[in-house]
PDB file of C-alpha atoms and ligand atoms in Angstrom:
ATOM      1  CA  MET A   1      32.602  38.769  79.240  1.00  0.00           C
ATOM      2  CA  HIS A   2      32.011  42.029  81.084  1.00  0.00           C
ATOM      3  CA  SER A   3      30.499  44.435  78.640  1.00  0.00           C
ATOM      4  CA  ARG A   4      31.101  47.427  80.910  1.00  0.00           C
ATOM      5  CA  ILE A   5      34.497  48.949  81.563  1.00  0.00           C
ATOM      6  CA  PHE A   6      34.788  51.549  84.330  1.00  0.00           C
ATOM      7  CA  LEU A   7      37.893  53.740  84.166  1.00  0.00           C
ATOM      8  CA  ILE A   8      38.803  55.132  87.553  1.00  0.00           C
ATOM      9  CA  GLY A   9      41.611  57.349  88.822  1.00  0.00           C
ATOM     10  CA  PHE A  10      42.484  60.775  90.139  1.00  0.00           C
ATOM     11  CA  MET A  11      41.458  63.999  88.368  1.00  0.00           C
ATOM     12  CA  GLY A  12      43.790  64.563  85.434  1.00  0.00           C
ATOM     13  CA  SER A  13      44.837  60.935  85.023  1.00  0.00           C
ATOM     14  CA  GLY A  14      43.467  60.802  81.456  1.00  0.00           C
ATOM     15  CA  LYS A  15      40.271  58.809  82.000  1.00  0.00           C
ATOM     16  CA  THR A  16      38.405  60.619  79.225  1.00  0.00           C
ATOM     17  CA  THR A  17      41.194  60.491  76.630  1.00  0.00           C
ATOM     18  CA  HIS A  18      42.045  56.866  77.380  1.00  0.00           C
ATOM     19  CA  GLY A  19      38.361  55.919  77.608  1.00  0.00           C
ATOM     20  CA  GLN A  20      37.578  57.359  74.197  1.00  0.00           C
ATOM     21  CA  LYS A  21      40.458  55.443  72.680  1.00  0.00           C
ATOM     22  CA  ILE A  22      39.527  52.148  74.371  1.00  0.00           C
ATOM     23  CA  ALA A  23      35.930  52.621  73.173  1.00  0.00           C
ATOM     24  CA  ARG A  24      37.096  53.240  69.606  1.00  0.00           C
ATOM     25  CA  MET A  25      39.316  50.177  69.644  1.00  0.00           C
ATOM     26  CA  THR A  26      36.695  47.838  71.161  1.00  0.00           C
ATOM     27  CA  GLY A  27      33.693  49.243  69.298  1.00  0.00           C
ATOM     28  CA  TYR A  28      32.056  50.076  72.644  1.00  0.00           C
ATOM     29  CA  GLU A  29      30.106  53.267  73.388  1.00  0.00           C
ATOM     30  CA  PHE A  30      31.952  55.894  75.437  1.00  0.00           C
ATOM     31  CA  ILE A  31      30.357  57.832  78.304  1.00  0.00           C
ATOM     32  CA  ASP A  32      32.018  60.513  80.398  1.00  0.00           C
ATOM     33  CA  MET A  33      30.131  60.319  83.689  1.00  0.00           C
ATOM     34  CA  ASP A  34      30.679  63.975  84.683  1.00  0.00           C
ATOM     35  CA  ARG A  35      29.313  65.067  81.340  1.00  0.00           C
ATOM     36  CA  TRP A  36      26.369  62.652  81.641  1.00  0.00           C
ATOM     37  CA  ILE A  37      25.490  64.141  85.066  1.00  0.00           C
ATOM     38  CA  THR A  38      25.936  67.680  83.746  1.00  0.00           C
ATOM     39  CA  GLU A  39      23.563  67.054  80.840  1.00  0.00           C
ATOM     40  CA  LYS A  40      20.999  65.344  83.045  1.00  0.00           C
ATOM     41  CA  GLU A  41      21.045  68.093  85.664  1.00  0.00           C
ATOM     42  CA  GLY A  42      21.342  70.998  83.227  1.00  0.00           C
ATOM     43  CA  ALA A  43      24.133  72.424  85.394  1.00  0.00           C
ATOM     44  CA  SER A  44      27.935  72.311  85.395  1.00  0.00           C
ATOM     45  CA  ILE A  45      29.861  70.386  88.079  1.00  0.00           C
ATOM     46  CA  PRO A  46      31.015  73.625  89.803  1.00  0.00           C
ATOM     47  CA  GLU A  47      27.370  74.826  89.809  1.00  0.00           C
ATOM     48  CA  ILE A  48      26.115  71.554  91.322  1.00  0.00           C
ATOM     49  CA  PHE A  49      28.795  71.778  94.043  1.00  0.00           C
ATOM     50  CA  LYS A  50      27.986  75.428  94.727  1.00  0.00           C
ATOM     51  CA  VAL A  51      24.209  75.183  94.801  1.00  0.00           C
ATOM     52  CA  HIS A  52      23.631  71.727  96.294  1.00  0.00           C
ATOM     53  CA  GLY A  53      26.957  70.804  97.918  1.00  0.00           C
ATOM     54  CA  GLU A  54      29.408  67.968  97.396  1.00  0.00           C
ATOM     55  CA  SER A  55      27.286  65.301  99.094  1.00  0.00           C
ATOM     56  CA  HIS A  56      24.470  65.882  96.594  1.00  0.00           C
ATOM     57  CA  PHE A  57      26.958  65.513  93.746  1.00  0.00           C
ATOM     58  CA  ARG A  58      28.135  62.213  95.299  1.00  0.00           C
ATOM     59  CA  GLU A  59      24.514  60.969  95.312  1.00  0.00           C
ATOM     60  CA  LEU A  60      24.217  61.889  91.621  1.00  0.00           C
ATOM     61  CA  GLU A  61      27.378  59.883  90.921  1.00  0.00           C
ATOM     62  CA  THR A  62      25.900  56.810  92.619  1.00  0.00           C
ATOM     63  CA  ILE A  63      22.693  57.146  90.578  1.00  0.00           C
ATOM     64  CA  ALA A  64      24.779  57.476  87.388  1.00  0.00           C
ATOM     65  CA  ILE A  65      26.848  54.374  88.215  1.00  0.00           C
ATOM     66  CA  LYS A  66      23.702  52.336  88.875  1.00  0.00           C
ATOM     67  CA  GLU A  67      21.979  53.503  85.695  1.00  0.00           C
ATOM     68  CA  LEU A  68      25.010  53.142  83.428  1.00  0.00           C
ATOM     69  CA  GLY A  69      25.749  49.767  85.018  1.00  0.00           C
ATOM     70  CA  HIS A  70      22.750  48.354  83.132  1.00  0.00           C
ATOM     71  CA  ARG A  71      24.021  49.347  79.690  1.00  0.00           C
ATOM     72  CA  ASP A  72      25.982  47.005  77.479  1.00  0.00           C
ATOM     73  CA  LYS A  73      29.178  47.478  75.492  1.00  0.00           C
ATOM     74  CA  ILE A  74      30.133  50.676  77.210  1.00  0.00           C
ATOM     75  CA  VAL A  75      33.307  52.343  78.479  1.00  0.00           C
ATOM     76  CA  ILE A  76      32.611  54.744  81.354  1.00  0.00           C
ATOM     77  CA  ALA A  77      35.101  57.405  82.488  1.00  0.00           C
ATOM     78  CA  THR A  78      34.139  58.101  86.119  1.00  0.00           C
ATOM     79  CA  GLY A  79      34.869  61.258  88.128  1.00  0.00           C
ATOM     80  CA  GLY A  80      37.997  61.083  90.309  1.00  0.00           C
ATOM     81  CA  GLY A  81      36.072  60.829  93.582  1.00  0.00           C
ATOM     82  CA  ALA A  82      33.363  58.436  92.412  1.00  0.00           C
ATOM     83  CA  PRO A  83      34.945  55.123  93.489  1.00  0.00           C
ATOM     84  CA  CYS A  84      35.694  56.465  96.978  1.00  0.00           C
ATOM     85  CA  HIS A  85      32.183  57.515  98.011  1.00  0.00           C
ATOM     86  CA  ASN A  86      29.072  55.571  99.047  1.00  0.00           C
ATOM     87  CA  ASN A  87      29.545  51.954  97.971  1.00  0.00           C
ATOM     88  CA  ASN A  88      30.304  52.889  94.372  1.00  0.00           C
ATOM     89  CA  MET A  89      33.435  50.761  94.032  1.00  0.00           C
ATOM     90  CA  GLU A  90      31.497  47.662  95.032  1.00  0.00           C
ATOM     91  CA  ILE A  91      28.667  48.488  92.606  1.00  0.00           C
ATOM     92  CA  MET A  92      31.155  49.023  89.759  1.00  0.00           C
ATOM     93  CA  LYS A  93      33.077  45.835  90.511  1.00  0.00           C
ATOM     94  CA  ASN A  94      29.833  43.878  90.545  1.00  0.00           C
ATOM     95  CA  SER A  95      28.623  45.213  87.227  1.00  0.00           C
ATOM     96  CA  GLY A  96      31.794  45.584  85.177  1.00  0.00           C
ATOM     97  CA  LEU A  97      35.570  45.597  84.900  1.00  0.00           C
ATOM     98  CA  THR A  98      37.272  48.372  86.883  1.00  0.00           C
ATOM     99  CA  VAL A  99      40.519  49.768  85.452  1.00  0.00           C
ATOM    100  CA  TYR A 100      42.665  52.178  87.483  1.00  0.00           C
ATOM    101  CA  LEU A 101      44.759  54.718  85.566  1.00  0.00           C
ATOM    102  CA  LYS A 102      47.577  55.238  88.012  1.00  0.00           C
ATOM    103  CA  MET A 103      49.793  58.341  88.217  1.00  0.00           C
ATOM    104  CA  ASN A 104      51.897  59.869  90.948  1.00  0.00           C
ATOM    105  CA  SER A 105      51.008  63.172  92.588  1.00  0.00           C
ATOM    106  CA  GLU A 106      53.763  65.148  90.843  1.00  0.00           C
ATOM    107  CA  GLU A 107      52.588  64.032  87.393  1.00  0.00           C
ATOM    108  CA  LEU A 108      49.011  64.853  88.363  1.00  0.00           C
ATOM    109  CA  TYR A 109      49.971  68.284  89.673  1.00  0.00           C
ATOM    110  CA  ASN A 110      51.730  69.120  86.411  1.00  0.00           C
ATOM    111  CA  ARG A 111      48.654  68.156  84.439  1.00  0.00           C
ATOM    112  CA  LEU A 112      46.097  69.806  86.732  1.00  0.00           C
ATOM    113  CA  VAL A 113      47.795  73.111  87.384  1.00  0.00           C
ATOM    114  CA  HIS A 114      46.461  74.531  84.112  1.00  0.00           C
ATOM    115  CA  SER A 115      42.937  73.157  84.353  1.00  0.00           C
ATOM    116  CA  LYS A 116      41.888  73.768  87.942  1.00  0.00           C
ATOM    117  CA  ASN A 117      39.017  76.165  87.209  1.00  0.00           C
ATOM    118  CA  GLU A 118      36.580  73.509  86.060  1.00  0.00           C
ATOM    119  CA  ARG A 119      37.304  71.457  89.194  1.00  0.00           C
ATOM    120  CA  PRO A 120      35.573  72.732  92.350  1.00  0.00           C
ATOM    121  CA  LEU A 121      37.925  70.852  94.671  1.00  0.00           C
ATOM    122  CA  LEU A 122      40.946  72.687  93.217  1.00  0.00           C
ATOM    123  CA  ARG A 123      39.812  76.015  91.858  1.00  0.00           C
ATOM    124  CA  ASP A 124      40.248  78.132  95.022  1.00  0.00           C
ATOM    125  CA  LYS A 125      43.701  76.822  95.896  1.00  0.00           C
ATOM    126  CA  THR A 126      47.059  78.425  95.217  1.00  0.00           C
ATOM    127  CA  ASP A 127      49.511  76.277  93.255  1.00  0.00           C
ATOM    128  CA  GLU A 128      51.364  75.328  96.438  1.00  0.00           C
ATOM    129  CA  GLU A 129      48.148  74.457  98.305  1.00  0.00           C
ATOM    130  CA  MET A 130      47.091  72.422  95.316  1.00  0.00           C
ATOM    131  CA  ARG A 131      50.339  70.465  95.274  1.00  0.00           C
ATOM    132  CA  SER A 132      49.951  69.295  98.877  1.00  0.00           C
ATOM    133  CA  TYR A 133      46.190  68.765  98.505  1.00  0.00           C
ATOM    134  CA  ILE A 134      46.746  66.428  95.541  1.00  0.00           C
ATOM    135  CA  GLU A 135      49.387  64.522  97.497  1.00  0.00           C
ATOM    136  CA  GLU A 136      47.113  64.075 100.533  1.00  0.00           C
ATOM    137  CA  LEU A 137      43.945  63.275  98.611  1.00  0.00           C
ATOM    138  CA  LEU A 138      45.747  60.751  96.416  1.00  0.00           C
ATOM    139  CA  LYS A 139      47.138  59.055  99.544  1.00  0.00           C
ATOM    140  CA  GLU A 140      43.629  58.938 101.012  1.00  0.00           C
ATOM    141  CA  ARG A 141      42.067  57.566  97.805  1.00  0.00           C
ATOM    142  CA  GLU A 142      44.799  55.126  96.814  1.00  0.00           C
ATOM    143  CA  PRO A 143      43.438  52.232  98.967  1.00  0.00           C
ATOM    144  CA  CYS A 144      40.129  52.602  97.183  1.00  0.00           C
ATOM    145  CA  TYR A 145      41.576  52.963  93.657  1.00  0.00           C
ATOM    146  CA  SER A 146      43.815  49.972  94.167  1.00  0.00           C
ATOM    147  CA  GLN A 147      40.819  47.665  94.589  1.00  0.00           C
ATOM    148  CA  ALA A 148      40.425  47.920  90.798  1.00  0.00           C
ATOM    149  CA  ASP A 149      40.519  44.696  88.769  1.00  0.00           C
ATOM    150  CA  MET A 150      43.342  46.095  86.649  1.00  0.00           C
ATOM    151  CA  VAL A 151      45.942  48.842  87.049  1.00  0.00           C
ATOM    152  CA  ILE A 152      47.449  50.708  84.090  1.00  0.00           C
ATOM    153  CA  ASP A 153      50.175  53.355  84.178  1.00  0.00           C
ATOM    154  CA  GLY A 154      48.322  56.523  83.149  1.00  0.00           C
ATOM    155  CA  LEU A 155      51.386  57.723  81.265  1.00  0.00           C
ATOM    156  CA  TYR A 156      51.161  54.833  78.795  1.00  0.00           C
ATOM    157  CA  GLN A 157      49.456  55.494  75.510  1.00  0.00           C
ATOM    158  CA  VAL A 158      46.545  53.127  75.068  1.00  0.00           C
ATOM    159  CA  ASP A 159      47.588  50.696  72.354  1.00  0.00           C
ATOM    160  CA  GLU A 160      46.504  47.301  71.077  1.00  0.00           C
ATOM    161  CA  ARG A 161      48.521  45.510  73.756  1.00  0.00           C
ATOM    162  CA  ILE A 162      46.684  47.349  76.562  1.00  0.00           C
ATOM    163  CA  VAL A 163      43.263  46.941  74.953  1.00  0.00           C
ATOM    164  CA  ASN A 164      43.932  43.219  74.450  1.00  0.00           C
ATOM    165  CA  ALA A 165      44.900  42.910  78.117  1.00  0.00           C
ATOM    166  CA  ILE A 166      41.667  44.670  79.136  1.00  0.00           C
ATOM    167  CA  GLN A 167      39.630  42.366  76.913  1.00  0.00           C
ATOM    168  CA  ARG A 168      41.405  39.258  78.231  1.00  0.00           C
ATOM    169  CA  LYS A 169      40.690  40.373  81.784  1.00  0.00           C
ATOM    170  CA  ALA A 170      37.057  41.206  80.948  1.00  0.00           C
ATOM    171  CA  ASN A 171      36.627  37.767  79.348  1.00  0.00           C
ATOM    172  CA  SER A 172      38.049  35.970  82.358  1.00  0.00           C
ATOM    173  CA  GLN A 173      35.546  37.432  84.820  1.00  0.00           C
TER     174      GLN A 173
HETATM  175  C1  S3P B 201      36.242  65.058  91.361  1.00  0.00           C
HETATM  176  C2  S3P B 201      36.684  64.830  90.079  1.00  0.00           C
HETATM  177  C3  S3P B 201      36.059  65.447  88.895  1.00  0.00           C
HETATM  178  C4  S3P B 201      34.578  65.746  89.157  1.00  0.00           C
HETATM  179  C5  S3P B 201      34.439  66.563  90.405  1.00  0.00           C
HETATM  180  C6  S3P B 201      35.023  65.880  91.648  1.00  0.00           C
HETATM  181  C7  S3P B 201      36.951  64.416  92.509  1.00  0.00           C
HETATM  182  O1  S3P B 201      36.163  64.563  87.769  1.00  0.00           O
HETATM  183  O2  S3P B 201      33.836  64.568  89.259  1.00  0.00           O
HETATM  184  O3  S3P B 201      35.063  67.801  90.172  1.00  0.00           O
HETATM  185  O4  S3P B 201      36.382  64.334  93.593  1.00  0.00           O
HETATM  186  O5  S3P B 201      38.102  63.964  92.301  1.00  0.00           O
HETATM  187  P1  S3P B 201      37.545  64.300  86.947  1.00  0.00           P
HETATM  188  O6  S3P B 201      38.277  63.215  87.647  1.00  0.00           O
HETATM  189  O7  S3P B 201      37.049  63.882  85.607  1.00  0.00           O
HETATM  190  O8  S3P B 201      38.280  65.592  86.933  1.00  0.00           O
END
């Protein structure tokens, strides 16, 4: 059985909330990758983007995925761009079960419009710019997200049925 579950999906798709719940229900440890990077670097995500640039942040994500990929019994909520940079998706698929929390761009916009300040890719955009940016970026990332081993509707509440399905899938790989 895979003892690592990587939750992937666009910003705002509920990776942290769902991840915490899955971890509670499976008895696994929960790690939020953005938070892990932030603590390691001693800087917030917007600060890392501002001072070192996005490509440096993407390198930090790859390091995090490799390091966390050695831990057991762990649920990892990844940042929205993580699976679509470097060869992160391949690394995650090789070391654990990848689960995509899928949502459409309108649902994502409604959830992100009130929390754009902590997200450097969104914070300087007007609401209208943000709406079309989310649509385009989701379209661009969808082929990468859809390589996940399992796809879950992000609007579903995580319940026993979903956790059982994740465990069945993890056991079969
Ligand atoms: C990003 C998503 C963010 C964070 C960074 C970049 C992205 O994580 O990693 O701001 O490229 O989609 P969340 O998906 O947790 O918001």
